[in-house]
Coordinates of C-alpha atoms in Angstrom, one line a residue:
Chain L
X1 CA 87.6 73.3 237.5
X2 CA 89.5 70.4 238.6
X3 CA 89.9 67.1 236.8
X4 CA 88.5 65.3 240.6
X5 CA 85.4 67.3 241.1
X6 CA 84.7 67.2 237.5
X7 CA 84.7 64.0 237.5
X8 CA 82.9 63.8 240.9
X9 CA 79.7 65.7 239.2
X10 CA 79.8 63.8 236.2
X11 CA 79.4 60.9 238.4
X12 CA 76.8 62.3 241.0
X13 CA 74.6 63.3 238.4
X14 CA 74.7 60.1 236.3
X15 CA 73.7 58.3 239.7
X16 CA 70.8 60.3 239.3
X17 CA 69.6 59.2 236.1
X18 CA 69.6 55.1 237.5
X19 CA 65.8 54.1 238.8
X20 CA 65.3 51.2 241.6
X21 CA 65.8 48.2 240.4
X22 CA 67.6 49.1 237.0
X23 CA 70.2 46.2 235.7
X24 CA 73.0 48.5 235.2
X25 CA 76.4 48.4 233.6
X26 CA 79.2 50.2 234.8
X27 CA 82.3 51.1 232.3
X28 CA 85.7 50.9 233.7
X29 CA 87.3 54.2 235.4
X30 CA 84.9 57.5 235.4
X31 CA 81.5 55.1 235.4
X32 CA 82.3 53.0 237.9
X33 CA 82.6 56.1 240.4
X34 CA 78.9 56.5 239.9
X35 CA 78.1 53.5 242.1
X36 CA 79.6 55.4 245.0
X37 CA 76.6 58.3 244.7
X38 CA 73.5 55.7 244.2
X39 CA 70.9 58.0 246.3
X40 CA 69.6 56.5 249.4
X41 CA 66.4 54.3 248.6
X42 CA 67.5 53.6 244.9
X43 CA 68.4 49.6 244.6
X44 CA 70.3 49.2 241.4
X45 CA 72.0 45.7 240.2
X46 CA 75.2 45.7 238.6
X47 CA 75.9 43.7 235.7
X48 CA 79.7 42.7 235.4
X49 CA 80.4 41.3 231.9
X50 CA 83.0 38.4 232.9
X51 CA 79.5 36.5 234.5
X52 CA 77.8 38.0 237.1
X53 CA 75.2 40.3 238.5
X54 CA 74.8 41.8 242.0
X55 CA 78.4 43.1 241.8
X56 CA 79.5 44.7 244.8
X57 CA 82.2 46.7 246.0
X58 CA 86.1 46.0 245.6
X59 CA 87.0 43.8 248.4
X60 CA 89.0 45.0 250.6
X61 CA 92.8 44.4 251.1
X62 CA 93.2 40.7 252.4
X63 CA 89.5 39.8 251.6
X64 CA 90.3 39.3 247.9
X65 CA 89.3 36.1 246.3
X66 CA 91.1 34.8 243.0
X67 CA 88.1 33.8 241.5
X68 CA 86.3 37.2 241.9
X69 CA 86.6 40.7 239.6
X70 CA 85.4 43.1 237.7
X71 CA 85.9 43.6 234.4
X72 CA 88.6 46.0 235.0
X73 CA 90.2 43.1 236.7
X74 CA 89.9 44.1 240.4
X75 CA 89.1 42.2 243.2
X76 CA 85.9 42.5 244.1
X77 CA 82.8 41.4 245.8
X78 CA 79.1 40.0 245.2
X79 CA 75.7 40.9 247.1
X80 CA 73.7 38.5 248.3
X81 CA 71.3 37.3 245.8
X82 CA 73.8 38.1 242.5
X83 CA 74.2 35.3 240.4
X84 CA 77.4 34.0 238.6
X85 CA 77.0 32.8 234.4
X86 CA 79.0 31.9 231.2
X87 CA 80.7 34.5 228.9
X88 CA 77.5 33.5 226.4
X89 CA 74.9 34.1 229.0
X90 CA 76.6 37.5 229.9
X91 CA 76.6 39.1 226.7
X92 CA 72.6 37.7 225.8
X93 CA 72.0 39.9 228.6
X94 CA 73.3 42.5 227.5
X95 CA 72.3 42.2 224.1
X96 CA 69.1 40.6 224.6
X97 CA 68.4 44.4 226.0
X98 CA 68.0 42.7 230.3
X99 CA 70.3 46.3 230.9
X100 CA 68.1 49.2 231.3
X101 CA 71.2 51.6 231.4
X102 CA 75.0 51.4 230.6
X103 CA 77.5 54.4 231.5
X104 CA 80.4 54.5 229.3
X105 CA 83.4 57.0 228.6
X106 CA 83.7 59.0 225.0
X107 CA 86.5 59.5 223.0
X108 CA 84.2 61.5 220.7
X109 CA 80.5 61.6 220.4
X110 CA 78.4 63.3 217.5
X111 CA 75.2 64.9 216.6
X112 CA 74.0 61.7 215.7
X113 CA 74.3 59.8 218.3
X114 CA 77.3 57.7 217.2
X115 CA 80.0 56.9 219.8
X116 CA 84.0 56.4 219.4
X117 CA 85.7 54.9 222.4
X118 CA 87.7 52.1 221.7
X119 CA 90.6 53.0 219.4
X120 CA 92.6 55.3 218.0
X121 CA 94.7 54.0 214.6
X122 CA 98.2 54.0 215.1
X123 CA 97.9 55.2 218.7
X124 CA 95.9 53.0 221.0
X125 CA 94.5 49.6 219.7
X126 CA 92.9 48.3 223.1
X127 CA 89.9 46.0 221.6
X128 CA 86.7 46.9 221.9
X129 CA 86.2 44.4 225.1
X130 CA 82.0 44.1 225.6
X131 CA 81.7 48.0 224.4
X132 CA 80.1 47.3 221.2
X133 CA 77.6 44.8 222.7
X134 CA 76.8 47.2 225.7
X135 CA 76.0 50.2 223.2
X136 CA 74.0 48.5 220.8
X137 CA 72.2 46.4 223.8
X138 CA 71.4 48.4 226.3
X139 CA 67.8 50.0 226.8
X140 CA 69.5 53.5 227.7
X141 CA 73.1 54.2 226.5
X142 CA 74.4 57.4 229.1
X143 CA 78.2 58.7 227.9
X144 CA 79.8 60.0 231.2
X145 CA 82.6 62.2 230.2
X146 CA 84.9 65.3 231.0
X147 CA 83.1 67.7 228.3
X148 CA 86.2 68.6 226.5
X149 CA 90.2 66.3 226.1
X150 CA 93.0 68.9 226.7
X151 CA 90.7 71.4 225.9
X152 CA 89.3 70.7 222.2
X153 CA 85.7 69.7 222.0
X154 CA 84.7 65.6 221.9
X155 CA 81.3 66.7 221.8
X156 CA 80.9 66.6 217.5
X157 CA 79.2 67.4 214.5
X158 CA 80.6 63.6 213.3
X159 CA 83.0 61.5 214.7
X160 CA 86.4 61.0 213.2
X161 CA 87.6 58.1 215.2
X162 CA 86.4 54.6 214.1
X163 CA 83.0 53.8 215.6
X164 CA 82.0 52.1 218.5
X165 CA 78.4 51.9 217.3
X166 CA 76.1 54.1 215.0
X167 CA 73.5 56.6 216.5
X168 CA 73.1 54.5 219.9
X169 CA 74.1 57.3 222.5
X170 CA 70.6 58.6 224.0
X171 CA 72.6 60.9 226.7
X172 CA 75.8 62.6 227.6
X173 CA 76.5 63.9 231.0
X174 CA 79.8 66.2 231.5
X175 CA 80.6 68.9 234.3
X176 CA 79.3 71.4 231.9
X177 CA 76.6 70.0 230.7
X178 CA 73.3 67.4 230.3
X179 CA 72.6 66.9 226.7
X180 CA 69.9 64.8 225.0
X181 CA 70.5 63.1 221.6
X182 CA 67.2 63.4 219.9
X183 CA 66.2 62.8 216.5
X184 CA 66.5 66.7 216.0
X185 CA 70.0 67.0 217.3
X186 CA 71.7 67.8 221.0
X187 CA 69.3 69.4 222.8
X188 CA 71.3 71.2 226.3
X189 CA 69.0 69.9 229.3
X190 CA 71.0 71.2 232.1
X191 CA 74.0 73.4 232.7
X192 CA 76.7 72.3 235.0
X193 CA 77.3 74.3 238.2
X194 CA 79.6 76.2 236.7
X195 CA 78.8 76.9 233.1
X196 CA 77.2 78.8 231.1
X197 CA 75.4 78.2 227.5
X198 CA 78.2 80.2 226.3
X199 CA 81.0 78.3 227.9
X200 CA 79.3 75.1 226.4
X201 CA 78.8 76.3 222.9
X202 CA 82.4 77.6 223.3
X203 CA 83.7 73.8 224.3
X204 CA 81.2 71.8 222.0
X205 CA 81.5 71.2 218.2
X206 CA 78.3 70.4 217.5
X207 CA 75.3 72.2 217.3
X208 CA 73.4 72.7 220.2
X209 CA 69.5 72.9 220.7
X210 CA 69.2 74.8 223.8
X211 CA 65.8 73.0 226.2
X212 CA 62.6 75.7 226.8
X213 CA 63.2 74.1 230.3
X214 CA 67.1 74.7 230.6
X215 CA 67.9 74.2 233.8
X216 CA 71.1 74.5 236.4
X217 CA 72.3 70.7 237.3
X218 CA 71.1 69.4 240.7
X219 CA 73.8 67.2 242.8
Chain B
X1 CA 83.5 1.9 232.4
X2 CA 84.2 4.8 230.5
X3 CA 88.1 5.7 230.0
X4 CA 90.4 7.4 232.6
X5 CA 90.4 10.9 231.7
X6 CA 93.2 11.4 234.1
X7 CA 96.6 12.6 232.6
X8 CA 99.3 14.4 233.1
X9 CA 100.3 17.9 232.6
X10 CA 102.9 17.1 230.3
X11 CA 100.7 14.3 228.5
X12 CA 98.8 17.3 228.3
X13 CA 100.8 19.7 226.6
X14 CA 101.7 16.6 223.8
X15 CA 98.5 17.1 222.3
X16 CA 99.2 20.2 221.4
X17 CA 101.3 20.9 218.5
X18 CA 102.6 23.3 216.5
X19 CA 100.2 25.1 214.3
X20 CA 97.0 24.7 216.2
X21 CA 94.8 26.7 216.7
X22 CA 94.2 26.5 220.7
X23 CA 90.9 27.8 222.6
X24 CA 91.9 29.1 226.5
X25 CA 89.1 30.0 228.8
X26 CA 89.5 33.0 231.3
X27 CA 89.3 36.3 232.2
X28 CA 92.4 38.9 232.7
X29 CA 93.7 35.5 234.0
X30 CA 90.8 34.5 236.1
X31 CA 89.7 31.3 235.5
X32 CA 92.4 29.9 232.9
X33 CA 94.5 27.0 233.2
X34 CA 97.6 28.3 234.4
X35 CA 99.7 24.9 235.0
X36 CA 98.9 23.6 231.6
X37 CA 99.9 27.4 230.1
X38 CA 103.0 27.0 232.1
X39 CA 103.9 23.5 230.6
X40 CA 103.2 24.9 227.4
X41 CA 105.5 27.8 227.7
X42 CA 108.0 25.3 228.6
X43 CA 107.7 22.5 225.7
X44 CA 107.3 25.8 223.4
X45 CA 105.2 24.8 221.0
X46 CA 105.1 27.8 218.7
X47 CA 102.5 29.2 216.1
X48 CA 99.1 28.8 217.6
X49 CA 96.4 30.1 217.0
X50 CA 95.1 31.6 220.3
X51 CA 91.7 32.0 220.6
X52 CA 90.9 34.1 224.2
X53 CA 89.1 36.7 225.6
X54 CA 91.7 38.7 226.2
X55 CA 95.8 38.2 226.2
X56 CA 95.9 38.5 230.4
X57 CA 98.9 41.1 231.6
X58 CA 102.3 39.9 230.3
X59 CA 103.3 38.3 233.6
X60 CA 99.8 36.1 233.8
X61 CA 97.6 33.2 232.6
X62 CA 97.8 33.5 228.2
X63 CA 100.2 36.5 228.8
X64 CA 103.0 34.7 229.3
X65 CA 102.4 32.8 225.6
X66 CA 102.7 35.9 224.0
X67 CA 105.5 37.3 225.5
X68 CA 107.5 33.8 224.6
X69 CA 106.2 34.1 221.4
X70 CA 103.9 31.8 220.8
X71 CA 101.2 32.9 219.1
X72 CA 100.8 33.7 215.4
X73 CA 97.7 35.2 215.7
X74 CA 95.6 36.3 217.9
X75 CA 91.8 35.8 217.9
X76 CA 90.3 38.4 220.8
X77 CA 87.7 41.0 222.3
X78 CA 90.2 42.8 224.2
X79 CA 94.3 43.1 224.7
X80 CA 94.8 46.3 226.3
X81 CA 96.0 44.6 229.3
X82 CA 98.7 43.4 227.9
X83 CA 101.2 45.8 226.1
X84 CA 103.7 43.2 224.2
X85 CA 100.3 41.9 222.3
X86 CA 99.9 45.5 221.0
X87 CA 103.5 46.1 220.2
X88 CA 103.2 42.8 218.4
X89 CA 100.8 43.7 216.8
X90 CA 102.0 47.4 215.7
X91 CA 105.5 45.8 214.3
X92 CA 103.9 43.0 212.4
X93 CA 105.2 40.1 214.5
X94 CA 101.7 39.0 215.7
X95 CA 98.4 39.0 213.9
X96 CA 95.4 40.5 215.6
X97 CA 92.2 40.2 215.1
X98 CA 89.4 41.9 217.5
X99 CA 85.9 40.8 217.9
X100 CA 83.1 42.3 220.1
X101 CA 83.0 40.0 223.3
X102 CA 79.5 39.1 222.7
X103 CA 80.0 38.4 219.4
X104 CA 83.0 36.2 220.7
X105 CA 81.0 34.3 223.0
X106 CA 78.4 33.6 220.6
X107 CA 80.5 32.5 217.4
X108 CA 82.5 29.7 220.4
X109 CA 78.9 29.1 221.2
X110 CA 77.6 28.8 217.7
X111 CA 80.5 26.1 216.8
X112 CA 79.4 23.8 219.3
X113 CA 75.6 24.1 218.9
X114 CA 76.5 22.7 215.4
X115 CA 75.0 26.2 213.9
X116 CA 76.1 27.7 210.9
X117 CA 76.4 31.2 212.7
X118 CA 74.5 33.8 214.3
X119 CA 73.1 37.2 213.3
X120 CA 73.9 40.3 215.8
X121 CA 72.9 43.7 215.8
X122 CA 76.6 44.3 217.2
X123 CA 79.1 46.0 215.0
X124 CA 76.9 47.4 212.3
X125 CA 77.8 50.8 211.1
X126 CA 81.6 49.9 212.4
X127 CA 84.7 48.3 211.3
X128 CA 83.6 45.0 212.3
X129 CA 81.2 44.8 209.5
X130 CA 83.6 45.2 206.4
X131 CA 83.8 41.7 204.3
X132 CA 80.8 40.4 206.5
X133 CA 77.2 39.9 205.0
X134 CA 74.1 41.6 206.3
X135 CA 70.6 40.2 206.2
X136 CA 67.6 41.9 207.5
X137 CA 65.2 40.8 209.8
X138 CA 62.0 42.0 210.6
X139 CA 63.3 45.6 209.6
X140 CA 66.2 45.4 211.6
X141 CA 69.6 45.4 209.9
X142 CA 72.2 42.0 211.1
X143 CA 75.4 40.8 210.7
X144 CA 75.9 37.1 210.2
X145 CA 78.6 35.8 212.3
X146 CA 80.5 32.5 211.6
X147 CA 81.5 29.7 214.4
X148 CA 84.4 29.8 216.0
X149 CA 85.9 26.3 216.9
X150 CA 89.3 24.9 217.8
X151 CA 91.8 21.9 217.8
X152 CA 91.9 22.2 221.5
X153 CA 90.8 23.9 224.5
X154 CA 92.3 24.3 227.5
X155 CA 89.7 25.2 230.1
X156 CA 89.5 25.8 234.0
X157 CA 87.4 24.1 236.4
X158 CA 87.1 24.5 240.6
X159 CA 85.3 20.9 241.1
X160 CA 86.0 18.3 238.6
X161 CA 84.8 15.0 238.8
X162 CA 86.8 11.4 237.1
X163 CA 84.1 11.3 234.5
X164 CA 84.7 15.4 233.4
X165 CA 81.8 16.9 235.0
X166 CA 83.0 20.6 235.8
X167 CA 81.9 23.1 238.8
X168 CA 83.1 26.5 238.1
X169 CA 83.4 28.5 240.7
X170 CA 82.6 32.6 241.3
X171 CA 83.5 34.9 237.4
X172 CA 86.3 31.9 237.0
X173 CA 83.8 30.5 234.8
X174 CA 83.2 33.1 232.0
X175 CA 84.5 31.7 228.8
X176 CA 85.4 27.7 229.9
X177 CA 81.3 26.1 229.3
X178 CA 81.2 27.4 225.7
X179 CA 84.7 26.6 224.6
X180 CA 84.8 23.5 226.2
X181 CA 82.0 22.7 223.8
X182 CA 83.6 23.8 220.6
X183 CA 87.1 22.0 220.3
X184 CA 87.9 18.6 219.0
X185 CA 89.4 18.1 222.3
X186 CA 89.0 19.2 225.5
X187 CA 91.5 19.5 228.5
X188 CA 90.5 20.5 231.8
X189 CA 92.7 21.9 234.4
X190 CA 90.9 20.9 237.6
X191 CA 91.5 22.7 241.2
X192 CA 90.4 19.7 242.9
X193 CA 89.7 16.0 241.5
X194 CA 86.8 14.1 243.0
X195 CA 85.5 11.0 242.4
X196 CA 81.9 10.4 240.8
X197 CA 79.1 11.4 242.7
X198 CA 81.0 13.8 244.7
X199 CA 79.3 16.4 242.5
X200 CA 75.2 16.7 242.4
X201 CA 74.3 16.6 238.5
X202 CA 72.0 19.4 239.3
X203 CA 75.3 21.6 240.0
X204 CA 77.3 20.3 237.0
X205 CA 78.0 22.9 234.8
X206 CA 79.8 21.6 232.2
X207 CA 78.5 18.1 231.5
X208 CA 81.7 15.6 231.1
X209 CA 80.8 14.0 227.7
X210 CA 83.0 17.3 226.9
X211 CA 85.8 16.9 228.5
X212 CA 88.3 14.5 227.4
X213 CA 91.1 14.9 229.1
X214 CA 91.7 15.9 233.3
X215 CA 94.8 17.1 234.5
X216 CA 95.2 18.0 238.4
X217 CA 96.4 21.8 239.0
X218 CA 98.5 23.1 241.6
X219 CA 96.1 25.3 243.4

């Protein structure tokens, strides 16, 4: 499969998991496609951590105002009825657990629910930005990810890479697969529209607990 | 009569000397105090301190400090954005030091509350917990976080009026209310100067008993 529709399932079928009226956070890149596949008749708000909610669209080309971006640093825009706050005010709602849902990337994820995405030693020292607030805040943590990196497995028994946050993950969507951290291990939910249990196993590290209910993705 | 607040950019940049440690609002550039950064690039005043969100790009806002040099440590959630930061900090030149966004804001916050720190949930079971004490609340496991204060800081404001009442406008706001509250002295860089009254108290954002200092901006 290619790396686009991969990414475009991942990102319909995490749209899918967002009720109306959530307080949702978008991480940079792969998330932030989701907002594009938002089904009709769901209203979700989008929490921007530099101080806003209601965060709309990226403005387009010679609408962009200085004063307005996203985390990521693009220009964008704000819906009528968001509302601007400080950097203190930002991060007590997303700590103070106001988000029902954040969507982040993985660099790895484990059996226990602990996530890795903001370094790797010696390689890429980025900062961990608002990641380690989001995870540890957020009412529903969803990891949006291609299933595997250059082919080896991110899906593990323990990560290797230093943590974002300890057992905070509650799902993971890939292209191959919807998988539930519970307090027994993965359990596979749904298989992507391509995949088969073997193919996951085959790509996934961990253990997986295959669902009585397993079924094919809808998107 | 309370004093003119009004001063130069370059009266500005003498306040700052070398060794300080210096608090800069904004967010990948939005919202810092670009003509004052540029003075300060200029003069050259060398070994602060630099206590940001993030380190900009290398061409913008508290970028441009770093790539002149500047800085002898960084204090910062995030400085992807910004490769000469990370190469700074991978050859030993610059000291780094990374803190979770929220945890940022709060520690800024906590110093000019006048609290003795906070206790967040954020960064246990990772890196940012080595050295630090927990306590346990109610079950629940905490790190304590210490305040974060300054020399100086250099915020940004849209609206300012002659006694230092500031009007932030749009996500330029983020960081500037809580470090303009937790520095022994406080320069504004103000998008437009009014006079008093020209701002409705009930819109002030950042009172002006915490600003010291105005100077006039280019934009």
């Amino acid at each position: 499969m290619d790396k686009q529709r991969a990414r475009e399932i991942i990102a319909k079928r995490v749209a899918k998991e967002l009720k109306d009226g959530d307080v949702v956070n978008l991480g940079i890149g792969l998330p932030t496609m989701v907002a594009n596949y938002i089904p009709d008749g769901i209203d979700i708000i989008l929490q921007s951590e530099n101080g806003f909610i209601g965060l709309g669209p990226v403005s387009k080309s010679g609408e962009e105002d200085k004063d307005l971006i996203n985390a990521g640093g693009q220009p964008v825009t704000i819906k009528p009825g968001g509302a601007f706050f400080d950097s203190a005010t930002s991060f007590a709602i997303i700590r103070g657990g106001h988000v029902d849902a954040t969507v982040l990337g993985a660099l790895q994820v484990d059996e226990k629910g602990n996530l890795a995405n903001w370094m790797i030693p010696g390689k890429m020292v980025p900062g961990m930005g608002g990641a380690m607030d989001l995870v540890v805040g957020a009412k529903k943590v969803i990891i949006a990810m291609e299933h595997t990196a250059k082919g080896k497995p991110k899906i593990l028994k323990e990560c290797t890479l230093p943590l974002t946050a300890a057992g905070q993950v509650n799902l993971i969507i890939t292209e191959m697969a919807v998988i539930e951290v519970t307090e027994r291990g993965l359990v596979l939910k749904e298989l992507g529209p391509e995949a088969t249990i073997e193919d996951v196993k085959a790509n996934t590290e961990a253990d997986l607990i295959i669902a009585d209910d397993l079924k094919k993705m809808e998107i | 009569m309370s004093k003119n607040k009004l001063i130069s950019v370059e009266q500005a940049v003498d306040y700052i000397k070398d060794g300080m440690t210096v608090m800069i609002g904004g967010f990948l550039g939005v919202g810092s105090p670009n003509k004052i950064i540029d003075a300060l690039v200029k003069k050259g005043v060398k070994d602060l301190t630099l206590i940001a969100n993030d380190t900009a790009f290398p061409e913008v806002a508290i970028g441009k400090l770093i790539v002149n040099k500047q800085i002898k440590k960084v204090i910062a959630s995030h400085i992807g954005t910004n490769k000469e930061t990370g190469r700074q900090m991978t050859e030993g030149e610059t000291e780094v030091e990374l803190i979770p966004q929220g945890t940022l804001a709060e520690r800024i916050r906590a110093a000019g509350a006048g609290l003795g720190g906070i206790l967040t949930p954020t960064g246990i079971g990772t890196v940012v917990e080595e050295g630090k004490r927990k306590i346990e609340i109610d079950g629940k496991e905490y790190l304590l976080e210490l305040p974060l204060k300054a020399d100086i800081a250099l915020i940004k404001g849209a609206k300012v009026d002659k006694n230092g009442n500031v009007y932030y406008r749009n996500s330029a706001r983020n960081f500037n209310p809580i470090m303009a509250m937790a520095a022994d002295l406080v320069i504004v860089e103000a998008e437009e100067i009014v006079e008093i009254g020209e701002i409705d108290p009930n819109e002030v954002i950042t009172p002006g008993i915490f600003v010291d200092y105005i100077v006039r901006g280019d934009e």
